[in-house]
């Protein structure tokens, strides 16, 4: 696993990964302690309910997201954010299409290419 991304990332040059199901992901930067990722949701796309060992903070850049954390659901709009503790079940549905910035600590090893 890579230990660190380049110090500078340029949006037009950084790979965007198609995750399927109307989701795309772009790595913004990471080291051994922190990771930031941009995620695009098509209209109606769903981030399935899951959990992981990482602390996560998500910031809504654009769109409307129906976020569930441990069964509690709130509608988040641009400028809103949420904290997802380790091992909390969480997911989101995006009825409008939108963009999130996800941060993780420690980094999500499964997002880093070998």
JSON list of C-alpha atoms in Angstrom, two decimals:
[
{"chain": "A", "resi": 1, "resn": "UNK", "atom": "CA", "xyz": [0.00, 0.00, 0.00]},
{"chain": "A", "resi": 2, "resn": "UNK", "atom": "CA", "xyz": [1.18, 3.49, -0.81]},
{"chain": "A", "resi": 3, "resn": "UNK", "atom": "CA", "xyz": [1.99, 5.48, 2.32]},
{"chain": "A", "resi": 4, "resn": "UNK", "atom": "CA", "xyz": [1.23, 8.94, 0.93]},
{"chain": "A", "resi": 5, "resn": "UNK", "atom": "CA", "xyz": [-0.32, 10.66, -2.05]},
{"chain": "A", "resi": 6, "resn": "UNK", "atom": "CA", "xyz": [1.55, 13.41, -3.94]},
{"chain": "A", "resi": 7, "resn": "UNK", "atom": "CA", "xyz": [1.71, 16.72, -2.08]},
{"chain": "A", "resi": 8, "resn": "UNK", "atom": "CA", "xyz": [-0.39, 18.39, -4.78]},
{"chain": "A", "resi": 9, "resn": "UNK", "atom": "CA", "xyz": [-3.33, 16.92, -6.70]},
{"chain": "A", "resi": 10, "resn": "UNK", "atom": "CA", "xyz": [-4.92, 18.63, -9.68]},
{"chain": "A", "resi": 11, "resn": "UNK", "atom": "CA", "xyz": [-8.58, 17.83, -10.33]},
{"chain": "A", "resi": 12, "resn": "UNK", "atom": "CA", "xyz": [-8.23, 17.53, -14.10]},
{"chain": "A", "resi": 13, "resn": "UNK", "atom": "CA", "xyz": [-5.28, 15.15, -13.78]},
{"chain": "A", "resi": 14, "resn": "UNK", "atom": "CA", "xyz": [-6.43, 12.99, -10.87]},
{"chain": "A", "resi": 15, "resn": "UNK", "atom": "CA", "xyz": [-8.15, 9.72, -11.75]},
{"chain": "A", "resi": 16, "resn": "UNK", "atom": "CA", "xyz": [-11.92, 9.47, -11.17]},
{"chain": "A", "resi": 17, "resn": "UNK", "atom": "CA", "xyz": [-12.99, 5.91, -10.42]},
{"chain": "A", "resi": 18, "resn": "UNK", "atom": "CA", "xyz": [-16.44, 4.73, -11.52]},
{"chain": "A", "resi": 19, "resn": "UNK", "atom": "CA", "xyz": [-17.78, 2.65, -8.63]},
{"chain": "A", "resi": 20, "resn": "UNK", "atom": "CA", "xyz": [-20.98, 1.66, -10.44]},
{"chain": "A", "resi": 21, "resn": "UNK", "atom": "CA", "xyz": [-24.50, 2.32, -9.22]},
{"chain": "A", "resi": 22, "resn": "UNK", "atom": "CA", "xyz": [-24.22, 6.03, -10.04]},
{"chain": "A", "resi": 23, "resn": "UNK", "atom": "CA", "xyz": [-21.19, 6.68, -7.82]},
{"chain": "A", "resi": 24, "resn": "UNK", "atom": "CA", "xyz": [-17.75, 8.03, -8.73]},
{"chain": "A", "resi": 25, "resn": "UNK", "atom": "CA", "xyz": [-14.76, 8.64, -6.45]},
{"chain": "A", "resi": 26, "resn": "UNK", "atom": "CA", "xyz": [-11.64, 10.79, -6.70]},
{"chain": "A", "resi": 27, "resn": "UNK", "atom": "CA", "xyz": [-8.77, 10.59, -4.22]},
{"chain": "A", "resi": 28, "resn": "UNK", "atom": "CA", "xyz": [-7.87, 14.08, -2.94]},
{"chain": "A", "resi": 29, "resn": "UNK", "atom": "CA", "xyz": [-4.96, 13.12, -0.71]},
{"chain": "A", "resi": 30, "resn": "UNK", "atom": "CA", "xyz": [-3.81, 10.79, 2.05]},
{"chain": "A", "resi": 31, "resn": "UNK", "atom": "CA", "xyz": [-0.99, 9.78, 4.34]},
{"chain": "A", "resi": 32, "resn": "UNK", "atom": "CA", "xyz": [-0.79, 7.18, 7.10]},
{"chain": "A", "resi": 33, "resn": "UNK", "atom": "CA", "xyz": [-3.16, 9.18, 9.34]},
{"chain": "A", "resi": 34, "resn": "UNK", "atom": "CA", "xyz": [-5.73, 10.92, 7.13]},
{"chain": "A", "resi": 35, "resn": "UNK", "atom": "CA", "xyz": [-7.56, 10.58, 3.80]},
{"chain": "A", "resi": 36, "resn": "UNK", "atom": "CA", "xyz": [-9.86, 12.89, 1.84]},
{"chain": "A", "resi": 37, "resn": "UNK", "atom": "CA", "xyz": [-12.04, 11.69, -1.06]},
{"chain": "A", "resi": 38, "resn": "UNK", "atom": "CA", "xyz": [-14.53, 13.42, -3.38]},
{"chain": "A", "resi": 39, "resn": "UNK", "atom": "CA", "xyz": [-17.62, 11.37, -4.22]},
{"chain": "A", "resi": 40, "resn": "UNK", "atom": "CA", "xyz": [-20.21, 12.11, -6.94]},
{"chain": "A", "resi": 41, "resn": "UNK", "atom": "CA", "xyz": [-23.72, 10.66, -6.69]},
{"chain": "A", "resi": 42, "resn": "UNK", "atom": "CA", "xyz": [-26.06, 10.54, -9.70]},
{"chain": "A", "resi": 43, "resn": "UNK", "atom": "CA", "xyz": [-29.69, 11.39, -9.07]},
{"chain": "A", "resi": 44, "resn": "UNK", "atom": "CA", "xyz": [-31.19, 8.57, -6.97]},
{"chain": "A", "resi": 45, "resn": "UNK", "atom": "CA", "xyz": [-27.83, 6.89, -6.27]},
{"chain": "A", "resi": 46, "resn": "UNK", "atom": "CA", "xyz": [-27.34, 5.13, -2.97]},
{"chain": "A", "resi": 47, "resn": "UNK", "atom": "CA", "xyz": [-24.32, 4.63, -0.77]},
{"chain": "A", "resi": 48, "resn": "UNK", "atom": "CA", "xyz": [-25.24, 1.26, 0.72]},
{"chain": "A", "resi": 49, "resn": "UNK", "atom": "CA", "xyz": [-25.41, 0.81, 4.50]},
{"chain": "A", "resi": 50, "resn": "UNK", "atom": "CA", "xyz": [-22.05, -0.39, 5.78]},
{"chain": "A", "resi": 51, "resn": "UNK", "atom": "CA", "xyz": [-19.59, 0.07, 8.63]},
{"chain": "A", "resi": 52, "resn": "UNK", "atom": "CA", "xyz": [-15.83, 0.22, 9.01]},
{"chain": "A", "resi": 53, "resn": "UNK", "atom": "CA", "xyz": [-13.19, 0.82, 11.66]},
{"chain": "A", "resi": 54, "resn": "UNK", "atom": "CA", "xyz": [-12.39, 4.34, 10.47]},
{"chain": "A", "resi": 55, "resn": "UNK", "atom": "CA", "xyz": [-13.65, 7.64, 11.87]},
{"chain": "A", "resi": 56, "resn": "UNK", "atom": "CA", "xyz": [-15.31, 9.58, 9.05]},
{"chain": "A", "resi": 57, "resn": "UNK", "atom": "CA", "xyz": [-16.44, 13.16, 8.55]},
{"chain": "A", "resi": 58, "resn": "UNK", "atom": "CA", "xyz": [-18.56, 13.87, 5.47]},
{"chain": "A", "resi": 59, "resn": "UNK", "atom": "CA", "xyz": [-19.22, 17.36, 4.07]},
{"chain": "A", "resi": 60, "resn": "UNK", "atom": "CA", "xyz": [-21.99, 18.04, 1.53]},
{"chain": "A", "resi": 61, "resn": "UNK", "atom": "CA", "xyz": [-20.73, 20.17, -1.37]},
{"chain": "A", "resi": 62, "resn": "UNK", "atom": "CA", "xyz": [-23.88, 20.03, -3.48]},
{"chain": "A", "resi": 63, "resn": "UNK", "atom": "CA", "xyz": [-27.19, 18.16, -3.62]},
{"chain": "A", "resi": 64, "resn": "UNK", "atom": "CA", "xyz": [-29.44, 16.68, -0.96]},
{"chain": "A", "resi": 65, "resn": "UNK", "atom": "CA", "xyz": [-28.54, 13.51, 0.93]},
{"chain": "A", "resi": 66, "resn": "UNK", "atom": "CA", "xyz": [-30.70, 11.38, 3.20]},
{"chain": "A", "resi": 67, "resn": "UNK", "atom": "CA", "xyz": [-28.04, 10.16, 5.63]},
{"chain": "A", "resi": 68, "resn": "UNK", "atom": "CA", "xyz": [-28.51, 7.30, 8.06]},
{"chain": "A", "resi": 69, "resn": "UNK", "atom": "CA", "xyz": [-26.12, 6.76, 10.98]},
{"chain": "A", "resi": 70, "resn": "UNK", "atom": "CA", "xyz": [-26.99, 3.88, 13.32]},
{"chain": "A", "resi": 71, "resn": "UNK", "atom": "CA", "xyz": [-30.61, 4.08, 12.14]},
{"chain": "A", "resi": 72, "resn": "UNK", "atom": "CA", "xyz": [-30.97, 7.85, 12.70]},
{"chain": "A", "resi": 73, "resn": "UNK", "atom": "CA", "xyz": [-31.85, 9.62, 9.42]},
{"chain": "A", "resi": 74, "resn": "UNK", "atom": "CA", "xyz": [-31.32, 13.30, 8.61]},
{"chain": "A", "resi": 75, "resn": "UNK", "atom": "CA", "xyz": [-31.48, 15.28, 5.37]},
{"chain": "A", "resi": 76, "resn": "UNK", "atom": "CA", "xyz": [-28.18, 17.02, 4.68]},
{"chain": "A", "resi": 77, "resn": "UNK", "atom": "CA", "xyz": [-27.78, 19.89, 2.21]},
{"chain": "A", "resi": 78, "resn": "UNK", "atom": "CA", "xyz": [-24.80, 21.96, 0.99]},
{"chain": "A", "resi": 79, "resn": "UNK", "atom": "CA", "xyz": [-22.73, 23.18, 3.92]},
{"chain": "A", "resi": 80, "resn": "UNK", "atom": "CA", "xyz": [-23.95, 20.39, 6.24]},
{"chain": "A", "resi": 81, "resn": "UNK", "atom": "CA", "xyz": [-21.72, 17.64, 7.57]},
{"chain": "A", "resi": 82, "resn": "UNK", "atom": "CA", "xyz": [-21.82, 14.55, 9.75]},
{"chain": "A", "resi": 83, "resn": "UNK", "atom": "CA", "xyz": [-19.44, 12.59, 11.95]},
{"chain": "A", "resi": 84, "resn": "UNK", "atom": "CA", "xyz": [-19.50, 8.83, 11.58]},
{"chain": "A", "resi": 85, "resn": "UNK", "atom": "CA", "xyz": [-17.80, 7.06, 14.50]},
{"chain": "A", "resi": 86, "resn": "UNK", "atom": "CA", "xyz": [-15.87, 3.82, 14.00]},
{"chain": "A", "resi": 87, "resn": "UNK", "atom": "CA", "xyz": [-18.10, 0.80, 13.36]},
{"chain": "A", "resi": 88, "resn": "UNK", "atom": "CA", "xyz": [-21.30, 2.91, 13.09]},
{"chain": "A", "resi": 89, "resn": "UNK", "atom": "CA", "xyz": [-23.67, 1.58, 10.41]},
{"chain": "A", "resi": 90, "resn": "UNK", "atom": "CA", "xyz": [-24.20, 4.34, 7.85]},
{"chain": "A", "resi": 91, "resn": "UNK", "atom": "CA", "xyz": [-25.37, 5.02, 4.32]},
{"chain": "A", "resi": 92, "resn": "UNK", "atom": "CA", "xyz": [-26.89, 7.73, 2.16]},
{"chain": "A", "resi": 93, "resn": "UNK", "atom": "CA", "xyz": [-29.41, 8.17, -0.63]},
{"chain": "A", "resi": 94, "resn": "UNK", "atom": "CA", "xyz": [-29.09, 11.16, -2.95]},
{"chain": "A", "resi": 95, "resn": "UNK", "atom": "CA", "xyz": [-32.46, 11.97, -4.57]},
{"chain": "A", "resi": 96, "resn": "UNK", "atom": "CA", "xyz": [-31.08, 15.04, -6.38]},
{"chain": "A", "resi": 97, "resn": "UNK", "atom": "CA", "xyz": [-27.59, 14.05, -7.44]},
{"chain": "A", "resi": 98, "resn": "UNK", "atom": "CA", "xyz": [-24.72, 15.64, -5.56]},
{"chain": "A", "resi": 99, "resn": "UNK", "atom": "CA", "xyz": [-21.15, 15.75, -4.33]},
{"chain": "A", "resi": 100, "resn": "UNK", "atom": "CA", "xyz": [-19.60, 14.83, -0.97]},
{"chain": "A", "resi": 101, "resn": "UNK", "atom": "CA", "xyz": [-16.15, 15.22, 0.54]},
{"chain": "A", "resi": 102, "resn": "UNK", "atom": "CA", "xyz": [-15.38, 12.25, 2.79]},
{"chain": "A", "resi": 103, "resn": "UNK", "atom": "CA", "xyz": [-12.47, 12.28, 5.23]},
{"chain": "A", "resi": 104, "resn": "UNK", "atom": "CA", "xyz": [-11.21, 9.18, 7.01]},
{"chain": "A", "resi": 105, "resn": "UNK", "atom": "CA", "xyz": [-8.81, 8.50, 9.86]},
{"chain": "A", "resi": 106, "resn": "UNK", "atom": "CA", "xyz": [-6.95, 6.28, 9.52]},
{"chain": "A", "resi": 107, "resn": "UNK", "atom": "CA", "xyz": [-7.08, 6.11, 5.71]},
{"chain": "A", "resi": 108, "resn": "UNK", "atom": "CA", "xyz": [-9.27, 3.52, 4.00]},
{"chain": "A", "resi": 109, "resn": "UNK", "atom": "CA", "xyz": [-6.71, 0.95, 2.86]},
{"chain": "A", "resi": 110, "resn": "UNK", "atom": "CA", "xyz": [-9.29, -0.54, 0.47]},
{"chain": "A", "resi": 111, "resn": "UNK", "atom": "CA", "xyz": [-9.39, 2.77, -1.49]},
{"chain": "A", "resi": 112, "resn": "UNK", "atom": "CA", "xyz": [-5.65, 2.83, -2.18]},
{"chain": "A", "resi": 113, "resn": "UNK", "atom": "CA", "xyz": [-4.33, 1.09, -5.27]},
{"chain": "A", "resi": 114, "resn": "UNK", "atom": "CA", "xyz": [-1.32, -1.11, -4.88]}
]
